[in-house]
Amino acid sequence: MKIKKGDTVYITSGQDKGKTGKVLFVNTKDLTLVVEGINMKKRHQKPTQKSPKGGIISIEAPIHISTAAIYSNTLSGPTKLSFNVIDEGGTKTKVRICRKTGEQI
């Protein structure tokens, strides 16, 4: 997968189109992401010992991975990724590269 936990993503479609946020969780089986502050849903919380008040809380719901693109700070917008293999002292590591600027993400 090109998008990982902790990446900043740009939302390309849906009700939150044009917003950016940090990836909190990636589900590789269902190809979904949970992004901070994106796709907020209301949930009714019953009073418990942890939260004695209860009430209505807002939580992030998952979105499909195809509606998000990696956000590049240098371009101030979305970008596509490519992969390169770098050989450092006999160990090969796979790194993500921004296609427009060529910088490592």
Short mmCIF file of N, CA, C and O in Angstrom, two decimals:
data_model
loop_
_atom_site.label_atom_id
_atom_site.label_comp_id
_atom_site.label_asym_id
_atom_site.label_seq_id
_atom_site.Cartn_x
_atom_site.Cartn_y
_atom_site.Cartn_z
N MET A 1 0.84 -1.18 0.00
CA MET A 1 0.00 0.00 0.00
C MET A 1 0.88 1.25 0.00
O MET A 1 1.92 1.29 0.64
N LYS A 2 0.42 2.24 -0.69
CA LYS A 2 1.20 3.48 -0.79
C LYS A 2 0.96 4.41 0.39
O LYS A 2 1.80 5.22 0.72
N ILE A 3 -0.20 4.30 1.02
CA ILE A 3 -0.53 5.18 2.14
C ILE A 3 -0.32 4.41 3.44
O ILE A 3 -0.79 3.28 3.58
N LYS A 4 0.37 5.04 4.38
CA LYS A 4 0.67 4.40 5.67
C LYS A 4 0.16 5.27 6.82
O LYS A 4 -0.14 6.44 6.63
N LYS A 5 0.12 4.67 8.00
CA LYS A 5 -0.26 5.39 9.20
C LYS A 5 0.72 6.54 9.46
O LYS A 5 1.93 6.37 9.36
N GLY A 6 0.18 7.71 9.77
CA GLY A 6 1.02 8.87 10.03
C GLY A 6 1.21 9.79 8.84
O GLY A 6 1.68 10.91 8.98
N ASP A 7 0.85 9.34 7.63
CA ASP A 7 0.96 10.19 6.44
C ASP A 7 -0.10 11.28 6.47
O ASP A 7 -1.17 11.12 7.04
N THR A 8 0.19 12.38 5.79
CA THR A 8 -0.80 13.43 5.58
C THR A 8 -1.41 13.19 4.20
O THR A 8 -0.69 13.04 3.22
N VAL A 9 -2.74 13.13 4.15
CA VAL A 9 -3.42 12.84 2.89
C VAL A 9 -4.36 13.98 2.52
O VAL A 9 -4.82 14.75 3.36
N TYR A 10 -4.63 14.08 1.22
CA TYR A 10 -5.54 15.06 0.64
C TYR A 10 -6.76 14.29 0.16
O TYR A 10 -6.62 13.29 -0.56
N ILE A 11 -7.97 14.72 0.52
CA ILE A 11 -9.20 14.02 0.14
C ILE A 11 -9.62 14.51 -1.24
O ILE A 11 -9.83 15.72 -1.44
N THR A 12 -9.76 13.59 -2.21
CA THR A 12 -10.03 13.96 -3.59
C THR A 12 -11.50 13.92 -3.97
O THR A 12 -11.88 14.49 -4.99
N SER A 13 -12.35 13.26 -3.17
CA SER A 13 -13.77 13.21 -3.50
C SER A 13 -14.60 12.99 -2.25
O SER A 13 -14.08 12.63 -1.20
N GLY A 14 -15.89 13.26 -2.37
CA GLY A 14 -16.80 13.08 -1.25
C GLY A 14 -17.13 14.39 -0.57
O GLY A 14 -16.79 15.47 -1.04
N GLN A 15 -17.79 14.30 0.57
CA GLN A 15 -18.24 15.49 1.29
C GLN A 15 -17.09 16.31 1.86
O GLN A 15 -17.24 17.50 2.11
N ASP A 16 -15.93 15.71 2.08
CA ASP A 16 -14.77 16.40 2.63
C ASP A 16 -13.72 16.70 1.57
O ASP A 16 -12.54 16.85 1.88
N LYS A 17 -14.12 16.81 0.31
CA LYS A 17 -13.19 17.05 -0.79
C LYS A 17 -12.39 18.34 -0.57
O LYS A 17 -12.94 19.36 -0.20
N GLY A 18 -11.08 18.24 -0.75
CA GLY A 18 -10.20 19.39 -0.60
C GLY A 18 -9.57 19.53 0.77
O GLY A 18 -8.66 20.34 0.95
N LYS A 19 -10.00 18.74 1.75
CA LYS A 19 -9.44 18.81 3.09
C LYS A 19 -8.22 17.90 3.21
O LYS A 19 -8.05 16.97 2.42
N THR A 20 -7.39 18.19 4.20
CA THR A 20 -6.23 17.35 4.48
C THR A 20 -6.31 16.86 5.92
O THR A 20 -6.92 17.51 6.76
N GLY A 21 -5.66 15.74 6.18
CA GLY A 21 -5.64 15.20 7.54
C GLY A 21 -4.59 14.11 7.67
O GLY A 21 -4.06 13.62 6.68
N LYS A 22 -4.33 13.75 8.91
CA LYS A 22 -3.34 12.72 9.23
C LYS A 22 -4.03 11.36 9.32
O LYS A 22 -5.10 11.23 9.91
N VAL A 23 -3.40 10.34 8.75
CA VAL A 23 -3.96 8.98 8.76
C VAL A 23 -3.77 8.38 10.15
O VAL A 23 -2.65 8.31 10.66
N LEU A 24 -4.87 7.95 10.77
CA LEU A 24 -4.83 7.35 12.09
C LEU A 24 -4.77 5.82 12.04
O LEU A 24 -4.18 5.19 12.92
N PHE A 25 -5.42 5.23 11.02
CA PHE A 25 -5.52 3.77 10.94
C PHE A 25 -5.69 3.37 9.48
O PHE A 25 -6.40 4.04 8.73
N VAL A 26 -5.03 2.28 9.07
CA VAL A 26 -5.16 1.75 7.72
C VAL A 26 -5.62 0.31 7.82
O VAL A 26 -5.00 -0.50 8.51
N ASN A 27 -6.71 -0.03 7.14
CA ASN A 27 -7.22 -1.40 7.10
C ASN A 27 -6.89 -1.95 5.71
O ASN A 27 -7.54 -1.59 4.73
N THR A 28 -5.88 -2.81 5.61
CA THR A 28 -5.44 -3.33 4.32
C THR A 28 -6.41 -4.36 3.75
O THR A 28 -6.46 -4.53 2.54
N LYS A 29 -7.18 -5.02 4.60
CA LYS A 29 -8.12 -6.03 4.12
C LYS A 29 -9.28 -5.37 3.37
O LYS A 29 -9.67 -5.81 2.30
N ASP A 30 -9.85 -4.30 3.95
CA ASP A 30 -11.00 -3.63 3.33
C ASP A 30 -10.60 -2.42 2.50
O ASP A 30 -11.47 -1.76 1.91
N LEU A 31 -9.29 -2.09 2.46
CA LEU A 31 -8.77 -0.93 1.73
C LEU A 31 -9.44 0.37 2.19
O LEU A 31 -9.90 1.18 1.40
N THR A 32 -9.47 0.56 3.51
CA THR A 32 -10.05 1.78 4.07
C THR A 32 -9.05 2.48 4.97
O THR A 32 -8.10 1.88 5.47
N LEU A 33 -9.29 3.77 5.18
CA LEU A 33 -8.46 4.61 6.03
C LEU A 33 -9.34 5.32 7.04
O LEU A 33 -10.49 5.63 6.76
N VAL A 34 -8.78 5.64 8.20
CA VAL A 34 -9.42 6.54 9.15
C VAL A 34 -8.50 7.76 9.21
O VAL A 34 -7.33 7.64 9.55
N VAL A 35 -9.06 8.93 8.83
CA VAL A 35 -8.28 10.15 8.76
C VAL A 35 -8.80 11.13 9.80
O VAL A 35 -10.01 11.29 9.96
N GLU A 36 -7.88 11.78 10.50
CA GLU A 36 -8.21 12.70 11.58
C GLU A 36 -9.03 13.89 11.05
O GLU A 36 -8.60 14.60 10.15
N GLY A 37 -10.24 14.05 11.58
CA GLY A 37 -11.10 15.18 11.23
C GLY A 37 -11.87 15.02 9.93
O GLY A 37 -12.54 15.94 9.49
N ILE A 38 -11.81 13.85 9.30
CA ILE A 38 -12.48 13.61 8.02
C ILE A 38 -13.56 12.55 8.21
O ILE A 38 -13.38 11.59 8.92
N ASN A 39 -14.71 12.75 7.54
CA ASN A 39 -15.85 11.83 7.57
C ASN A 39 -16.35 11.62 9.00
O ASN A 39 -16.48 10.50 9.49
N MET A 40 -16.62 12.72 9.68
CA MET A 40 -17.08 12.68 11.07
C MET A 40 -18.53 12.21 11.14
O MET A 40 -19.39 12.69 10.39
N LYS A 41 -18.80 11.28 12.03
CA LYS A 41 -20.14 10.73 12.24
C LYS A 41 -20.52 10.91 13.70
O LYS A 41 -19.67 10.92 14.59
N LYS A 42 -21.82 11.05 13.96
CA LYS A 42 -22.33 11.19 15.33
C LYS A 42 -22.64 9.81 15.89
O LYS A 42 -23.12 8.93 15.17
N ARG A 43 -22.35 9.62 17.17
CA ARG A 43 -22.61 8.35 17.85
C ARG A 43 -23.22 8.65 19.21
O ARG A 43 -22.70 9.49 19.94
N HIS A 44 -24.29 7.96 19.54
CA HIS A 44 -24.93 8.13 20.85
C HIS A 44 -24.21 7.25 21.86
O HIS A 44 -24.09 6.04 21.68
N GLN A 45 -23.70 7.88 22.92
CA GLN A 45 -22.93 7.17 23.94
C GLN A 45 -23.76 7.03 25.21
O GLN A 45 -24.24 8.02 25.75
N LYS A 46 -23.91 5.81 25.67
CA LYS A 46 -24.64 5.55 26.90
C LYS A 46 -23.76 5.95 28.09
O LYS A 46 -22.55 5.77 28.05
N PRO A 47 -24.31 6.49 29.15
CA PRO A 47 -23.49 6.82 30.33
C PRO A 47 -22.84 5.57 30.93
O PRO A 47 -23.49 4.55 31.12
N THR A 48 -21.54 5.67 31.20
CA THR A 48 -20.78 4.58 31.82
C THR A 48 -19.96 5.15 32.96
O THR A 48 -19.99 6.35 33.22
N GLN A 49 -19.18 4.31 33.62
CA GLN A 49 -18.34 4.81 34.71
C GLN A 49 -17.20 5.68 34.16
O GLN A 49 -16.79 6.62 34.80
N LYS A 50 -16.71 5.35 32.96
CA LYS A 50 -15.66 6.15 32.36
C LYS A 50 -16.17 7.52 31.94
O LYS A 50 -15.51 8.54 32.14
N SER A 51 -17.33 7.54 31.30
CA SER A 51 -17.94 8.82 30.89
C SER A 51 -19.36 8.88 31.47
O SER A 51 -20.32 8.45 30.84
N PRO A 52 -19.49 9.41 32.69
CA PRO A 52 -20.79 9.39 33.36
C PRO A 52 -21.85 10.26 32.67
O PRO A 52 -23.04 10.04 32.86
N LYS A 53 -21.41 11.23 31.87
CA LYS A 53 -22.37 12.08 31.19
C LYS A 53 -23.04 11.40 30.01
O LYS A 53 -24.22 11.56 29.77
N GLY A 54 -22.24 10.65 29.22
CA GLY A 54 -22.78 10.04 28.01
C GLY A 54 -23.02 11.13 26.97
O GLY A 54 -22.26 12.09 26.88
N GLY A 55 -24.06 10.99 26.17
CA GLY A 55 -24.42 12.00 25.19
C GLY A 55 -24.04 11.60 23.77
O GLY A 55 -23.79 10.44 23.48
N ILE A 56 -23.97 12.60 22.90
CA ILE A 56 -23.66 12.38 21.50
C ILE A 56 -22.20 12.78 21.26
O ILE A 56 -21.80 13.89 21.58
N ILE A 57 -21.42 11.85 20.72
CA ILE A 57 -20.01 12.12 20.44
C ILE A 57 -19.76 12.03 18.94
O ILE A 57 -20.50 11.35 18.22
N SER A 58 -18.73 12.71 18.46
CA SER A 58 -18.34 12.65 17.05
C SER A 58 -17.10 11.78 16.92
O SER A 58 -16.14 11.95 17.65
N ILE A 59 -17.14 10.85 15.96
CA ILE A 59 -16.00 9.97 15.70
C ILE A 59 -15.72 9.96 14.20
O ILE A 59 -16.59 10.25 13.39
N GLU A 60 -14.47 9.61 13.85
CA GLU A 60 -14.10 9.49 12.45
C GLU A 60 -14.52 8.13 11.93
O GLU A 60 -14.25 7.11 12.54
N ALA A 61 -15.19 8.13 10.77
CA ALA A 61 -15.58 6.88 10.12
C ALA A 61 -14.58 6.60 9.00
O ALA A 61 -13.95 7.53 8.48
N PRO A 62 -14.40 5.34 8.62
CA PRO A 62 -13.43 5.02 7.57
C PRO A 62 -13.88 5.50 6.20
O PRO A 62 -15.08 5.58 5.92
N ILE A 63 -12.89 5.81 5.34
CA ILE A 63 -13.14 6.17 3.95
C ILE A 63 -12.34 5.21 3.08
O ILE A 63 -11.41 4.57 3.54
N HIS A 64 -12.72 5.09 1.81
CA HIS A 64 -12.01 4.19 0.91
C HIS A 64 -10.67 4.81 0.53
O HIS A 64 -10.54 6.04 0.43
N ILE A 65 -9.68 3.97 0.33
CA ILE A 65 -8.33 4.44 0.06
C ILE A 65 -8.23 5.18 -1.28
O ILE A 65 -7.37 6.03 -1.46
N SER A 66 -9.15 4.91 -2.20
CA SER A 66 -9.10 5.56 -3.51
C SER A 66 -9.51 7.03 -3.45
O SER A 66 -9.26 7.77 -4.39
N THR A 67 -10.12 7.46 -2.35
CA THR A 67 -10.54 8.86 -2.23
C THR A 67 -9.48 9.73 -1.56
O THR A 67 -9.74 10.89 -1.28
N ALA A 68 -8.30 9.17 -1.32
CA ALA A 68 -7.23 9.92 -0.65
C ALA A 68 -5.95 9.84 -1.48
O ALA A 68 -5.67 8.83 -2.12
N ALA A 69 -5.19 10.95 -1.46
CA ALA A 69 -3.89 11.01 -2.14
C ALA A 69 -2.88 11.59 -1.16
O ALA A 69 -3.23 12.41 -0.32
N ILE A 70 -1.63 11.18 -1.29
CA ILE A 70 -0.57 11.71 -0.43
C ILE A 70 -0.45 13.21 -0.66
O ILE A 70 -0.45 13.68 -1.79
N TYR A 71 -0.34 13.97 0.44
CA TYR A 71 -0.22 15.42 0.38
C TYR A 71 1.25 15.80 0.49
O TYR A 71 1.95 15.36 1.39
N SER A 72 1.71 16.62 -0.45
CA SER A 72 3.10 17.06 -0.45
C SER A 72 3.17 18.49 0.07
O SER A 72 2.49 19.38 -0.44
N ASN A 73 3.99 18.72 1.10
CA ASN A 73 4.13 20.06 1.67
C ASN A 73 4.84 21.02 0.72
O ASN A 73 4.52 22.20 0.68
N THR A 74 5.77 20.51 -0.07
CA THR A 74 6.50 21.39 -0.99
C THR A 74 5.61 21.84 -2.14
O THR A 74 5.74 22.96 -2.62
N LEU A 75 4.69 20.98 -2.58
CA LEU A 75 3.79 21.33 -3.68
C LEU A 75 2.50 21.98 -3.17
O LEU A 75 1.76 22.57 -3.95
N SER A 76 2.23 21.84 -1.88
CA SER A 76 0.97 22.29 -1.27
C SER A 76 -0.23 21.68 -1.98
O SER A 76 -1.23 22.34 -2.23
N GLY A 77 -0.14 20.41 -2.29
CA GLY A 77 -1.24 19.71 -2.93
C GLY A 77 -0.97 18.22 -3.01
O GLY A 77 0.05 17.73 -2.52
N PRO A 78 -1.89 17.49 -3.65
CA PRO A 78 -1.72 16.04 -3.74
C PRO A 78 -0.65 15.67 -4.75
O PRO A 78 -0.34 16.42 -5.68
N THR A 79 -0.08 14.50 -4.56
CA THR A 79 0.95 14.01 -5.47
C THR A 79 0.83 12.49 -5.61
O THR A 79 0.21 11.84 -4.78
N LYS A 80 1.42 11.97 -6.67
CA LYS A 80 1.48 10.53 -6.86
C LYS A 80 2.83 10.03 -6.36
O LYS A 80 3.79 10.79 -6.27
N LEU A 81 2.88 8.74 -6.04
CA LEU A 81 4.10 8.13 -5.51
C LEU A 81 4.66 7.11 -6.47
O LEU A 81 3.94 6.49 -7.25
N SER A 82 5.96 6.92 -6.38
CA SER A 82 6.62 5.80 -7.03
C SER A 82 7.58 5.21 -6.01
O SER A 82 7.87 5.83 -4.98
N PHE A 83 8.08 4.03 -6.29
CA PHE A 83 8.98 3.35 -5.37
C PHE A 83 10.35 3.19 -6.00
O PHE A 83 10.47 2.96 -7.20
N ASN A 84 11.39 3.34 -5.21
CA ASN A 84 12.76 3.10 -5.62
C ASN A 84 13.43 2.18 -4.60
O ASN A 84 13.09 2.22 -3.42
N VAL A 85 14.39 1.39 -5.06
CA VAL A 85 15.16 0.53 -4.17
C VAL A 85 16.54 1.15 -4.03
O VAL A 85 17.23 1.40 -5.02
N ILE A 86 16.92 1.44 -2.80
CA ILE A 86 18.22 2.06 -2.52
C ILE A 86 19.11 1.02 -1.86
O ILE A 86 18.70 0.35 -0.90
N ASP A 87 20.33 0.89 -2.37
CA ASP A 87 21.29 -0.06 -1.83
C ASP A 87 22.28 0.69 -0.95
O ASP A 87 23.07 1.49 -1.43
N GLU A 88 22.19 0.47 0.36
CA GLU A 88 23.07 1.14 1.31
C GLU A 88 23.88 0.10 2.08
O GLU A 88 23.37 -0.56 2.98
N GLY A 89 25.12 -0.04 1.72
CA GLY A 89 26.00 -0.95 2.45
C GLY A 89 25.57 -2.40 2.40
O GLY A 89 25.66 -3.11 3.40
N GLY A 90 25.05 -2.83 1.27
CA GLY A 90 24.64 -4.23 1.14
C GLY A 90 23.20 -4.50 1.53
O GLY A 90 22.69 -5.58 1.30
N THR A 91 22.52 -3.53 2.16
CA THR A 91 21.11 -3.72 2.51
C THR A 91 20.25 -2.89 1.56
O THR A 91 20.50 -1.71 1.34
N LYS A 92 19.27 -3.54 0.99
CA LYS A 92 18.38 -2.86 0.06
C LYS A 92 17.12 -2.43 0.78
O LYS A 92 16.52 -3.22 1.51
N THR A 93 16.76 -1.17 0.61
CA THR A 93 15.54 -0.65 1.23
C THR A 93 14.66 -0.04 0.15
O THR A 93 15.14 0.62 -0.77
N LYS A 94 13.37 -0.26 0.29
CA LYS A 94 12.38 0.27 -0.65
C LYS A 94 11.86 1.58 -0.08
O LYS A 94 11.36 1.61 1.05
N VAL A 95 11.97 2.68 -0.84
CA VAL A 95 11.53 3.99 -0.37
C VAL A 95 10.48 4.56 -1.31
O VAL A 95 10.43 4.23 -2.49
N ARG A 96 9.63 5.44 -0.75
CA ARG A 96 8.60 6.10 -1.54
C ARG A 96 9.13 7.44 -2.03
O ARG A 96 9.71 8.21 -1.27
N ILE A 97 8.92 7.73 -3.30
CA ILE A 97 9.43 8.94 -3.94
C ILE A 97 8.25 9.72 -4.53
O ILE A 97 7.37 9.15 -5.17
N CYS A 98 8.25 11.05 -4.32
CA CYS A 98 7.26 11.94 -4.94
C CYS A 98 7.56 12.02 -6.44
O CYS A 98 8.70 12.30 -6.82
N ARG A 99 6.58 11.80 -7.29
CA ARG A 99 6.83 11.78 -8.73
C ARG A 99 7.13 13.17 -9.29
O ARG A 99 7.91 13.30 -10.22
N LYS A 100 6.53 14.22 -8.74
CA LYS A 100 6.73 15.57 -9.28
C LYS A 100 8.06 16.18 -8.86
O LYS A 100 8.77 16.76 -9.68
N THR A 101 8.43 16.04 -7.59
CA THR A 101 9.64 16.69 -7.09
C THR A 101 10.82 15.75 -6.97
O THR A 101 11.96 16.20 -6.92
N GLY A 102 10.57 14.45 -6.87
CA GLY A 102 11.65 13.49 -6.72
C GLY A 102 12.16 13.33 -5.30
O GLY A 102 13.11 12.62 -5.05
N GLU A 103 11.51 13.99 -4.34
CA GLU A 103 11.95 13.89 -2.95
C GLU A 103 11.41 12.62 -2.28
O GLU A 103 10.38 12.09 -2.70
N GLN A 104 12.11 12.15 -1.27
CA GLN A 104 11.72 10.95 -0.54
C GLN A 104 10.65 11.30 0.49
O GLN A 104 10.77 12.29 1.21
N ILE A 105 9.62 10.48 0.57
CA ILE A 105 8.53 10.72 1.53
C ILE A 105 8.67 9.74 2.67
O ILE A 105 8.93 8.60 2.50
#
